[in-house]
């Protein structure tokens, strides 16, 4: 999944074209979230997402990655990202990260959620996994909130790192990072989930990025499974992944892949998202 060479600042007209793919991506994840339960297969979730995207006039953009045939990546327990849908049956207590993306009229959305399957027989395991999922989601919103005021893009990595650290002893994956998004799903610039020395591009209207912290309950080393896609933790610890595509425009920031533009997630940070006019 390489980075395209597109210029990184979109025009106001291009930003408007990115609203619809964001909405369709959000709808696909809402449909999958509603279907997640013990007993469902990851391939069934994939079919639900594909139906939702195509029904809204979109195309599943993960299928445009060479060699990839699915709408979703579904990564379970020690799997971090890029899990391939198949006949795996979700079990009570599983922590499930679902990544989806839609292309509409040549423009892309990309987002991910992490859900814990209920398991009344193991409340401690469920609480531990939910805390990991919540810490990761909190870090995503902290990163988005920092984008609203940041002058340079890489400021948000520090905000994400601090937010994760505030929630406990977690590991932030460094081998995979967020990205610009537009006509291609993966574009420049890289978006780090941790402090880095270079300050990165200026944050100004037209910047659209997919911010996607990947956090584990243990170490940060990973490997790719025999399917050549799925990334899993070396130490077997659980992983969570949350992602939104976010636009910076003249009026402020707008979370393209959140049904409310990010209003609820940003409220704790005192940031009010502004619709793209
Ligand atoms: Mg992404």
PDB file of C-alpha atoms and ligand atoms in Angstrom:
ATOM      1  CA  UNK A   1       0.000   0.000   0.000  1.00  0.00           C
ATOM      2  CA  UNK A   2       2.293   2.741  -1.250  1.00  0.00           C
ATOM      3  CA  UNK A   3       1.741   6.453  -1.179  1.00  0.00           C
ATOM      4  CA  UNK A   4       0.651   8.176  -4.381  1.00  0.00           C
ATOM      5  CA  UNK A   5       2.390  11.329  -5.480  1.00  0.00           C
ATOM      6  CA  UNK A   6      -0.687  13.570  -5.501  1.00  0.00           C
ATOM      7  CA  UNK A   7      -0.334  17.107  -4.212  1.00  0.00           C
ATOM      8  CA  UNK A   8      -1.553  17.154  -0.639  1.00  0.00           C
ATOM      9  CA  UNK A   9      -3.896  20.172  -0.525  1.00  0.00           C
ATOM     10  CA  UNK A  10      -7.316  19.786  -2.123  1.00  0.00           C
ATOM     11  CA  UNK A  11      -9.327  22.629  -3.608  1.00  0.00           C
ATOM     12  CA  UNK A  12     -12.698  23.594  -2.060  1.00  0.00           C
ATOM     13  CA  UNK A  13     -14.465  21.789  -4.919  1.00  0.00           C
ATOM     14  CA  UNK A  14     -12.429  18.647  -4.273  1.00  0.00           C
ATOM     15  CA  UNK A  15     -13.203  18.791  -0.556  1.00  0.00           C
ATOM     16  CA  UNK A  16     -16.907  18.839  -1.399  1.00  0.00           C
ATOM     17  CA  UNK A  17     -16.444  15.693  -3.488  1.00  0.00           C
ATOM     18  CA  UNK A  18     -14.908  13.920  -0.488  1.00  0.00           C
ATOM     19  CA  UNK A  19     -18.041  14.289   1.651  1.00  0.00           C
ATOM     20  CA  UNK A  20     -20.026  11.532  -0.046  1.00  0.00           C
ATOM     21  CA  UNK A  21     -17.376   8.761   0.101  1.00  0.00           C
ATOM     22  CA  UNK A  22     -16.941   9.582   3.786  1.00  0.00           C
ATOM     23  CA  UNK A  23     -20.660   9.225   4.449  1.00  0.00           C
ATOM     24  CA  UNK A  24     -20.821   5.926   2.549  1.00  0.00           C
ATOM     25  CA  UNK A  25     -17.786   4.570   4.413  1.00  0.00           C
ATOM     26  CA  UNK A  26     -19.447   5.500   7.719  1.00  0.00           C
ATOM     27  CA  UNK A  27     -22.667   3.766   6.651  1.00  0.00           C
ATOM     28  CA  UNK A  28     -20.776   0.557   5.850  1.00  0.00           C
ATOM     29  CA  UNK A  29     -19.205   0.492   9.311  1.00  0.00           C
ATOM     30  CA  UNK A  30     -22.531   1.256  11.005  1.00  0.00           C
ATOM     31  CA  UNK A  31     -24.067  -1.724   9.206  1.00  0.00           C
ATOM     32  CA  UNK A  32     -21.183  -3.990  10.187  1.00  0.00           C
ATOM     33  CA  UNK A  33     -21.242  -2.796  13.795  1.00  0.00           C
ATOM     34  CA  UNK A  34     -24.929  -3.706  14.018  1.00  0.00           C
ATOM     35  CA  UNK A  35     -24.164  -7.200  12.695  1.00  0.00           C
ATOM     36  CA  UNK A  36     -21.205  -8.065  14.915  1.00  0.00           C
ATOM     37  CA  UNK A  37     -22.089 -10.885  17.304  1.00  0.00           C
ATOM     38  CA  UNK A  38     -20.794 -14.292  18.318  1.00  0.00           C
ATOM     39  CA  UNK A  39     -21.423 -16.778  15.506  1.00  0.00           C
ATOM     40  CA  UNK A  40     -21.081 -14.449  12.532  1.00  0.00           C
ATOM     41  CA  UNK A  41     -18.207 -15.013  10.116  1.00  0.00           C
ATOM     42  CA  UNK A  42     -15.875 -12.250   9.035  1.00  0.00           C
ATOM     43  CA  UNK A  43     -16.884 -12.976   5.411  1.00  0.00           C
ATOM     44  CA  UNK A  44     -20.537 -12.329   6.307  1.00  0.00           C
ATOM     45  CA  UNK A  45     -19.512  -8.937   7.702  1.00  0.00           C
ATOM     46  CA  UNK A  46     -17.639  -8.286   4.473  1.00  0.00           C
ATOM     47  CA  UNK A  47     -20.778  -8.995   2.424  1.00  0.00           C
ATOM     48  CA  UNK A  48     -22.811  -6.571   4.559  1.00  0.00           C
ATOM     49  CA  UNK A  49     -20.270  -3.815   4.008  1.00  0.00           C
ATOM     50  CA  UNK A  50     -20.062  -4.465   0.266  1.00  0.00           C
ATOM     51  CA  UNK A  51     -23.864  -4.369  -0.060  1.00  0.00           C
ATOM     52  CA  UNK A  52     -24.030  -1.097   1.843  1.00  0.00           C
ATOM     53  CA  UNK A  53     -21.334   0.571  -0.254  1.00  0.00           C
ATOM     54  CA  UNK A  54     -22.628  -0.611  -3.631  1.00  0.00           C
ATOM     55  CA  UNK A  55     -26.218   0.188  -2.617  1.00  0.00           C
ATOM     56  CA  UNK A  56     -25.130   3.778  -2.016  1.00  0.00           C
ATOM     57  CA  UNK A  57     -23.498   4.004  -5.436  1.00  0.00           C
ATOM     58  CA  UNK A  58     -19.955   3.449  -4.215  1.00  0.00           C
ATOM     59  CA  UNK A  59     -17.198   0.928  -4.867  1.00  0.00           C
ATOM     60  CA  UNK A  60     -15.254  -0.890  -2.137  1.00  0.00           C
ATOM     61  CA  UNK A  61     -11.844   0.723  -2.545  1.00  0.00           C
ATOM     62  CA  UNK A  62      -9.831  -1.964  -0.742  1.00  0.00           C
ATOM     63  CA  UNK A  63     -10.527  -4.106  -3.830  1.00  0.00           C
ATOM     64  CA  UNK A  64      -8.322  -1.715  -5.775  1.00  0.00           C
ATOM     65  CA  UNK A  65      -5.305  -2.800  -3.755  1.00  0.00           C
ATOM     66  CA  UNK A  66      -3.460  -5.276  -5.986  1.00  0.00           C
ATOM     67  CA  UNK A  67      -4.325  -8.840  -4.965  1.00  0.00           C
ATOM     68  CA  UNK A  68      -7.000  -7.882  -2.414  1.00  0.00           C
ATOM     69  CA  UNK A  69     -10.536  -9.137  -3.084  1.00  0.00           C
ATOM     70  CA  UNK A  70     -12.546  -7.923  -0.104  1.00  0.00           C
ATOM     71  CA  UNK A  71     -14.423  -4.856   1.092  1.00  0.00           C
ATOM     72  CA  UNK A  72     -13.156  -4.997   4.667  1.00  0.00           C
ATOM     73  CA  UNK A  73     -10.149  -5.861   6.699  1.00  0.00           C
ATOM     74  CA  UNK A  74     -11.295  -7.650   9.856  1.00  0.00           C
ATOM     75  CA  UNK A  75      -8.571  -8.154  12.471  1.00  0.00           C
ATOM     76  CA  UNK A  76      -9.401 -10.255  15.539  1.00  0.00           C
ATOM     77  CA  UNK A  77      -7.670 -10.368  18.952  1.00  0.00           C
ATOM     78  CA  UNK A  78      -3.884 -10.415  18.357  1.00  0.00           C
ATOM     79  CA  UNK A  79      -4.387  -9.305  14.744  1.00  0.00           C
ATOM     80  CA  UNK A  80      -3.634  -5.594  14.355  1.00  0.00           C
ATOM     81  CA  UNK A  81      -4.643  -4.678  10.797  1.00  0.00           C
ATOM     82  CA  UNK A  82      -5.195  -6.127   7.305  1.00  0.00           C
ATOM     83  CA  UNK A  83      -7.061  -9.241   8.496  1.00  0.00           C
ATOM     84  CA  UNK A  84      -8.633 -10.980   5.500  1.00  0.00           C
ATOM     85  CA  UNK A  85     -12.362 -11.839   5.766  1.00  0.00           C
ATOM     86  CA  UNK A  86     -13.087 -15.553   5.587  1.00  0.00           C
ATOM     87  CA  UNK A  87     -14.767 -18.403   7.430  1.00  0.00           C
ATOM     88  CA  UNK A  88     -13.512 -17.339  10.862  1.00  0.00           C
ATOM     89  CA  UNK A  89     -16.465 -17.352  13.265  1.00  0.00           C
ATOM     90  CA  UNK A  90     -16.487 -14.548  15.837  1.00  0.00           C
ATOM     91  CA  UNK A  91     -16.441 -15.836  19.410  1.00  0.00           C
ATOM     92  CA  UNK A  92     -17.759 -14.307  22.636  1.00  0.00           C
ATOM     93  CA  UNK A  93     -15.150 -11.909  24.004  1.00  0.00           C
ATOM     94  CA  UNK A  94     -13.325 -11.365  20.696  1.00  0.00           C
ATOM     95  CA  UNK A  95     -11.918  -7.892  20.082  1.00  0.00           C
ATOM     96  CA  UNK A  96     -12.656  -7.127  16.437  1.00  0.00           C
ATOM     97  CA  UNK A  97     -11.183  -4.288  14.378  1.00  0.00           C
ATOM     98  CA  UNK A  98     -13.048  -3.529  11.161  1.00  0.00           C
ATOM     99  CA  UNK A  99     -11.528  -1.285   8.479  1.00  0.00           C
ATOM    100  CA  UNK A 100     -13.653  -0.172   5.519  1.00  0.00           C
ATOM    101  CA  UNK A 101     -13.391   2.197   2.605  1.00  0.00           C
ATOM    102  CA  UNK A 102     -15.626   3.464  -0.186  1.00  0.00           C
ATOM    103  CA  UNK A 103     -14.854   5.224  -3.421  1.00  0.00           C
ATOM    104  CA  UNK A 104     -17.606   7.463  -4.811  1.00  0.00           C
ATOM    105  CA  UNK A 105     -17.205   9.389  -8.068  1.00  0.00           C
ATOM    106  CA  UNK A 106     -13.453   8.815  -7.954  1.00  0.00           C
ATOM    107  CA  UNK A 107     -12.900  10.047  -4.380  1.00  0.00           C
ATOM    108  CA  UNK A 108     -12.160   7.936  -1.293  1.00  0.00           C
ATOM    109  CA  UNK A 109     -13.114   7.433   2.333  1.00  0.00           C
ATOM    110  CA  UNK A 110     -11.324   5.209   4.855  1.00  0.00           C
ATOM    111  CA  UNK A 111     -12.273   4.461   8.475  1.00  0.00           C
ATOM    112  CA  UNK A 112     -12.030   1.757  11.146  1.00  0.00           C
ATOM    113  CA  UNK A 113     -13.763   0.779  14.379  1.00  0.00           C
ATOM    114  CA  UNK A 114     -12.990  -1.734  17.105  1.00  0.00           C
ATOM    115  CA  UNK A 115     -15.787  -3.664  18.830  1.00  0.00           C
ATOM    116  CA  UNK A 116     -15.679  -6.241  21.648  1.00  0.00           C
ATOM    117  CA  UNK A 117     -18.123  -9.136  21.298  1.00  0.00           C
ATOM    118  CA  UNK A 118     -20.080  -9.538  24.569  1.00  0.00           C
ATOM    119  CA  UNK A 119     -19.130 -12.459  26.799  1.00  0.00           C
ATOM    120  CA  UNK A 120     -21.042 -12.544  30.103  1.00  0.00           C
ATOM    121  CA  UNK A 121     -18.900 -15.459  31.302  1.00  0.00           C
ATOM    122  CA  UNK A 122     -15.644 -13.467  31.115  1.00  0.00           C
ATOM    123  CA  UNK A 123     -16.357  -9.926  32.363  1.00  0.00           C
ATOM    124  CA  UNK A 124     -12.711  -9.199  33.197  1.00  0.00           C
ATOM    125  CA  UNK A 125     -11.479 -10.111  29.718  1.00  0.00           C
ATOM    126  CA  UNK A 126     -14.231  -8.051  28.096  1.00  0.00           C
ATOM    127  CA  UNK A 127     -13.460  -5.055  30.346  1.00  0.00           C
ATOM    128  CA  UNK A 128      -9.744  -5.280  29.561  1.00  0.00           C
ATOM    129  CA  UNK A 129     -10.356  -5.462  25.822  1.00  0.00           C
ATOM    130  CA  UNK A 130     -12.966  -2.686  25.916  1.00  0.00           C
ATOM    131  CA  UNK A 131     -10.477  -0.481  27.777  1.00  0.00           C
ATOM    132  CA  UNK A 132      -7.942  -1.074  24.984  1.00  0.00           C
ATOM    133  CA  UNK A 133     -10.535  -0.259  22.310  1.00  0.00           C
ATOM    134  CA  UNK A 134     -11.618   2.859  24.225  1.00  0.00           C
ATOM    135  CA  UNK A 135      -8.032   4.046  24.738  1.00  0.00           C
ATOM    136  CA  UNK A 136      -7.417   3.729  20.998  1.00  0.00           C
ATOM    137  CA  UNK A 137     -10.622   5.567  20.090  1.00  0.00           C
ATOM    138  CA  UNK A 138      -9.805   8.277  22.644  1.00  0.00           C
ATOM    139  CA  UNK A 139      -6.359   8.667  21.080  1.00  0.00           C
ATOM    140  CA  UNK A 140      -7.907   8.992  17.611  1.00  0.00           C
ATOM    141  CA  UNK A 141     -10.178  11.820  18.800  1.00  0.00           C
ATOM    142  CA  UNK A 142      -7.286  13.486  20.603  1.00  0.00           C
ATOM    143  CA  UNK A 143      -5.366  13.409  17.325  1.00  0.00           C
ATOM    144  CA  UNK A 144      -8.290  14.819  15.360  1.00  0.00           C
ATOM    145  CA  UNK A 145      -8.808  17.541  17.990  1.00  0.00           C
ATOM    146  CA  UNK A 146      -5.168  18.522  17.774  1.00  0.00           C
ATOM    147  CA  UNK A 147      -5.456  18.786  13.983  1.00  0.00           C
ATOM    148  CA  UNK A 148      -8.035  21.542  14.548  1.00  0.00           C
ATOM    149  CA  UNK A 149      -5.383  23.821  16.053  1.00  0.00           C
ATOM    150  CA  UNK A 150      -2.062  22.344  14.887  1.00  0.00           C
ATOM    151  CA  UNK A 151       0.191  24.376  12.622  1.00  0.00           C
ATOM    152  CA  UNK A 152       2.184  21.356  11.494  1.00  0.00           C
ATOM    153  CA  UNK A 153       0.768  17.899  10.820  1.00  0.00           C
ATOM    154  CA  UNK A 154       3.176  15.921  12.956  1.00  0.00           C
ATOM    155  CA  UNK A 155       1.965  17.719  16.089  1.00  0.00           C
ATOM    156  CA  UNK A 156      -0.903  15.258  16.153  1.00  0.00           C
ATOM    157  CA  UNK A 157       1.408  12.308  16.706  1.00  0.00           C
ATOM    158  CA  UNK A 158       2.369  13.740  20.090  1.00  0.00           C
ATOM    159  CA  UNK A 159      -1.295  14.243  20.967  1.00  0.00           C
ATOM    160  CA  UNK A 160      -2.078  10.632  20.073  1.00  0.00           C
ATOM    161  CA  UNK A 161       0.907   9.306  22.016  1.00  0.00           C
ATOM    162  CA  UNK A 162       0.019  11.323  25.123  1.00  0.00           C
ATOM    163  CA  UNK A 163      -3.613  10.218  24.928  1.00  0.00           C
ATOM    164  CA  UNK A 164      -2.645   6.536  24.750  1.00  0.00           C
ATOM    165  CA  UNK A 165      -0.181   6.906  27.611  1.00  0.00           C
ATOM    166  CA  UNK A 166      -2.861   8.599  29.744  1.00  0.00           C
ATOM    167  CA  UNK A 167      -4.961   5.432  29.618  1.00  0.00           C
ATOM    168  CA  UNK A 168      -2.445   2.806  30.760  1.00  0.00           C
ATOM    169  CA  UNK A 169       0.421   0.580  29.730  1.00  0.00           C
ATOM    170  CA  UNK A 170      -0.213   0.233  26.037  1.00  0.00           C
ATOM    171  CA  UNK A 171       1.964  -0.078  22.949  1.00  0.00           C
ATOM    172  CA  UNK A 172       1.602   2.134  19.856  1.00  0.00           C
ATOM    173  CA  UNK A 173       2.376   0.348  16.599  1.00  0.00           C
ATOM    174  CA  UNK A 174       5.004   2.249  14.603  1.00  0.00           C
ATOM    175  CA  UNK A 175       5.342   0.022  11.528  1.00  0.00           C
ATOM    176  CA  UNK A 176       1.992   1.215  10.126  1.00  0.00           C
ATOM    177  CA  UNK A 177       0.774   4.819  10.043  1.00  0.00           C
ATOM    178  CA  UNK A 178      -2.026   6.985   8.673  1.00  0.00           C
ATOM    179  CA  UNK A 179      -1.982   8.757   5.345  1.00  0.00           C
ATOM    180  CA  UNK A 180      -3.338  11.433   3.095  1.00  0.00           C
ATOM    181  CA  UNK A 181      -6.462  10.474   1.173  1.00  0.00           C
ATOM    182  CA  UNK A 182      -8.192  11.778  -1.941  1.00  0.00           C
ATOM    183  CA  UNK A 183      -8.407  10.353  -5.436  1.00  0.00           C
ATOM    184  CA  UNK A 184      -6.325   7.489  -4.052  1.00  0.00           C
ATOM    185  CA  UNK A 185      -7.006   5.837  -0.726  1.00  0.00           C
ATOM    186  CA  UNK A 186      -3.351   6.096   0.272  1.00  0.00           C
ATOM    187  CA  UNK A 187      -1.591   9.372  -0.521  1.00  0.00           C
ATOM    188  CA  UNK A 188       1.101  11.543   0.973  1.00  0.00           C
ATOM    189  CA  UNK A 189       1.680  12.644   3.646  1.00  0.00           C
ATOM    190  CA  UNK A 190       2.255   9.905   6.241  1.00  0.00           C
ATOM    191  CA  UNK A 191       0.395  10.568   9.504  1.00  0.00           C
ATOM    192  CA  UNK A 192       2.297   9.366  12.561  1.00  0.00           C
ATOM    193  CA  UNK A 193       0.630   8.061  15.716  1.00  0.00           C
ATOM    194  CA  UNK A 194       3.609   9.016  17.876  1.00  0.00           C
ATOM    195  CA  UNK A 195       6.154  11.836  18.288  1.00  0.00           C
ATOM    196  CA  UNK A 196       8.569  12.239  15.408  1.00  0.00           C
ATOM    197  CA  UNK A 197      11.311  14.793  14.893  1.00  0.00           C
ATOM    198  CA  UNK A 198      10.277  16.316  11.527  1.00  0.00           C
ATOM    199  CA  UNK A 199       7.368  18.741  11.889  1.00  0.00           C
ATOM    200  CA  UNK A 200       5.630  17.596   8.714  1.00  0.00           C
ATOM    201  CA  UNK A 201       3.513  19.597   6.270  1.00  0.00           C
ATOM    202  CA  UNK A 202       1.682  22.776   7.221  1.00  0.00           C
ATOM    203  CA  UNK A 203      -1.878  22.257   8.387  1.00  0.00           C
ATOM    204  CA  UNK A 204      -4.002  24.451   6.150  1.00  0.00           C
ATOM    205  CA  UNK A 205      -7.276  24.262   4.219  1.00  0.00           C
ATOM    206  CA  UNK A 206      -7.286  21.414   1.744  1.00  0.00           C
ATOM    207  CA  UNK A 207      -5.367  18.928   3.866  1.00  0.00           C
ATOM    208  CA  UNK A 208      -7.270  15.611   4.126  1.00  0.00           C
ATOM    209  CA  UNK A 209      -5.801  12.813   6.207  1.00  0.00           C
ATOM    210  CA  UNK A 210      -6.757   9.381   7.487  1.00  0.00           C
ATOM    211  CA  UNK A 211      -5.658   9.232  11.114  1.00  0.00           C
ATOM    212  CA  UNK A 212      -5.478   5.640  12.386  1.00  0.00           C
ATOM    213  CA  UNK A 213      -3.842   4.731  15.686  1.00  0.00           C
ATOM    214  CA  UNK A 214      -3.116   1.025  16.194  1.00  0.00           C
ATOM    215  CA  UNK A 215      -2.595   0.163  19.853  1.00  0.00           C
ATOM    216  CA  UNK A 216      -1.774  -3.068  21.667  1.00  0.00           C
ATOM    217  CA  UNK A 217      -2.109  -4.343  25.201  1.00  0.00           C
ATOM    218  CA  UNK A 218       1.568  -5.344  25.096  1.00  0.00           C
ATOM    219  CA  UNK A 219       4.497  -5.016  22.716  1.00  0.00           C
ATOM    220  CA  UNK A 220       4.709  -3.213  19.394  1.00  0.00           C
ATOM    221  CA  UNK A 221       6.544  -5.820  17.321  1.00  0.00           C
ATOM    222  CA  UNK A 222       4.496  -7.493  14.615  1.00  0.00           C
ATOM    223  CA  UNK A 223       4.671 -10.009  11.810  1.00  0.00           C
ATOM    224  CA  UNK A 224       2.632 -10.855   8.715  1.00  0.00           C
ATOM    225  CA  UNK A 225       0.742 -14.159   8.694  1.00  0.00           C
ATOM    226  CA  UNK A 226       0.955 -16.840   5.992  1.00  0.00           C
ATOM    227  CA  UNK A 227      -1.938 -15.218   4.084  1.00  0.00           C
ATOM    228  CA  UNK A 228       0.542 -12.415   3.234  1.00  0.00           C
ATOM    229  CA  UNK A 229      -1.868  -9.762   4.563  1.00  0.00           C
ATOM    230  CA  UNK A 230      -2.796 -10.122   8.210  1.00  0.00           C
ATOM    231  CA  UNK A 231      -0.522  -8.268  10.646  1.00  0.00           C
ATOM    232  CA  UNK A 232      -0.392  -9.779  14.163  1.00  0.00           C
ATOM    233  CA  UNK A 233       1.454  -8.943  17.380  1.00  0.00           C
ATOM    234  CA  UNK A 234       4.591 -11.000  18.041  1.00  0.00           C
ATOM    235  CA  UNK A 235       3.761 -11.393  21.731  1.00  0.00           C
ATOM    236  CA  UNK A 236       0.138 -12.412  21.152  1.00  0.00           C
ATOM    237  CA  UNK A 237      -1.209  -9.343  22.908  1.00  0.00           C
ATOM    238  CA  UNK A 238      -4.547  -7.866  21.835  1.00  0.00           C
ATOM    239  CA  UNK A 239      -4.726  -5.005  19.370  1.00  0.00           C
ATOM    240  CA  UNK A 240      -7.208  -2.243  18.533  1.00  0.00           C
ATOM    241  CA  UNK A 241      -7.488   0.081  15.518  1.00  0.00           C
ATOM    242  CA  UNK A 242      -9.613   3.204  15.063  1.00  0.00           C
ATOM    243  CA  UNK A 243      -9.559   5.455  12.029  1.00  0.00           C
ATOM    244  CA  UNK A 244     -11.282   8.489  10.520  1.00  0.00           C
ATOM    245  CA  UNK A 245     -10.752  10.498   7.352  1.00  0.00           C
ATOM    246  CA  UNK A 246     -10.614  14.180   8.326  1.00  0.00           C
ATOM    247  CA  UNK A 247     -10.695  17.325   6.186  1.00  0.00           C
ATOM    248  CA  UNK A 248      -9.192  20.691   7.090  1.00  0.00           C
ATOM    249  CA  UNK A 249     -11.095  23.460   5.283  1.00  0.00           C
ATOM    250  CA  UNK A 250     -11.498  27.209   5.457  1.00  0.00           C
ATOM    251  CA  UNK A 251     -14.155  26.924   8.174  1.00  0.00           C
ATOM    252  CA  UNK A 252     -12.407  24.398  10.410  1.00  0.00           C
ATOM    253  CA  UNK A 253     -12.227  20.599  10.498  1.00  0.00           C
ATOM    254  CA  UNK A 254     -14.848  18.065   9.454  1.00  0.00           C
ATOM    255  CA  UNK A 255     -14.640  14.335  10.138  1.00  0.00           C
ATOM    256  CA  UNK A 256     -15.732  12.947   6.782  1.00  0.00           C
ATOM    257  CA  UNK A 257     -16.309   9.389   8.031  1.00  0.00           C
ATOM    258  CA  UNK A 258     -18.286  10.275  11.169  1.00  0.00           C
ATOM    259  CA  UNK A 259     -22.068  10.467  10.829  1.00  0.00           C
ATOM    260  CA  UNK A 260     -22.090  13.705  12.869  1.00  0.00           C
ATOM    261  CA  UNK A 261     -18.907  15.126  11.378  1.00  0.00           C
ATOM    262  CA  UNK A 262     -17.137  14.331  14.637  1.00  0.00           C
ATOM    263  CA  UNK A 263     -19.309  16.470  16.941  1.00  0.00           C
ATOM    264  CA  UNK A 264     -19.667  13.871  19.694  1.00  0.00           C
ATOM    265  CA  UNK A 265     -16.083  12.649  19.579  1.00  0.00           C
ATOM    266  CA  UNK A 266     -14.605  16.147  19.564  1.00  0.00           C
ATOM    267  CA  UNK A 267     -16.900  17.641  22.228  1.00  0.00           C
ATOM    268  CA  UNK A 268     -14.709  16.491  25.159  1.00  0.00           C
ATOM    269  CA  UNK A 269     -11.826  18.411  23.564  1.00  0.00           C
ATOM    270  CA  UNK A 270     -13.831  21.618  23.118  1.00  0.00           C
ATOM    271  CA  UNK A 271     -13.660  21.368  19.317  1.00  0.00           C
ATOM    272  CA  UNK A 272     -16.759  21.949  17.203  1.00  0.00           C
ATOM    273  CA  UNK A 273     -16.531  20.501  13.683  1.00  0.00           C
ATOM    274  CA  UNK A 274     -17.726  22.718  10.835  1.00  0.00           C
ATOM    275  CA  UNK A 275     -19.494  21.291   7.763  1.00  0.00           C
ATOM    276  CA  UNK A 276     -17.775  21.791   4.431  1.00  0.00           C
ATOM    277  CA  UNK A 277     -19.694  24.576   2.669  1.00  0.00           C
TER     278      UNK A 277
HETATM  279 MG1  LIG B   1      -6.214   3.940   6.356  1.00  0.00          MG
END
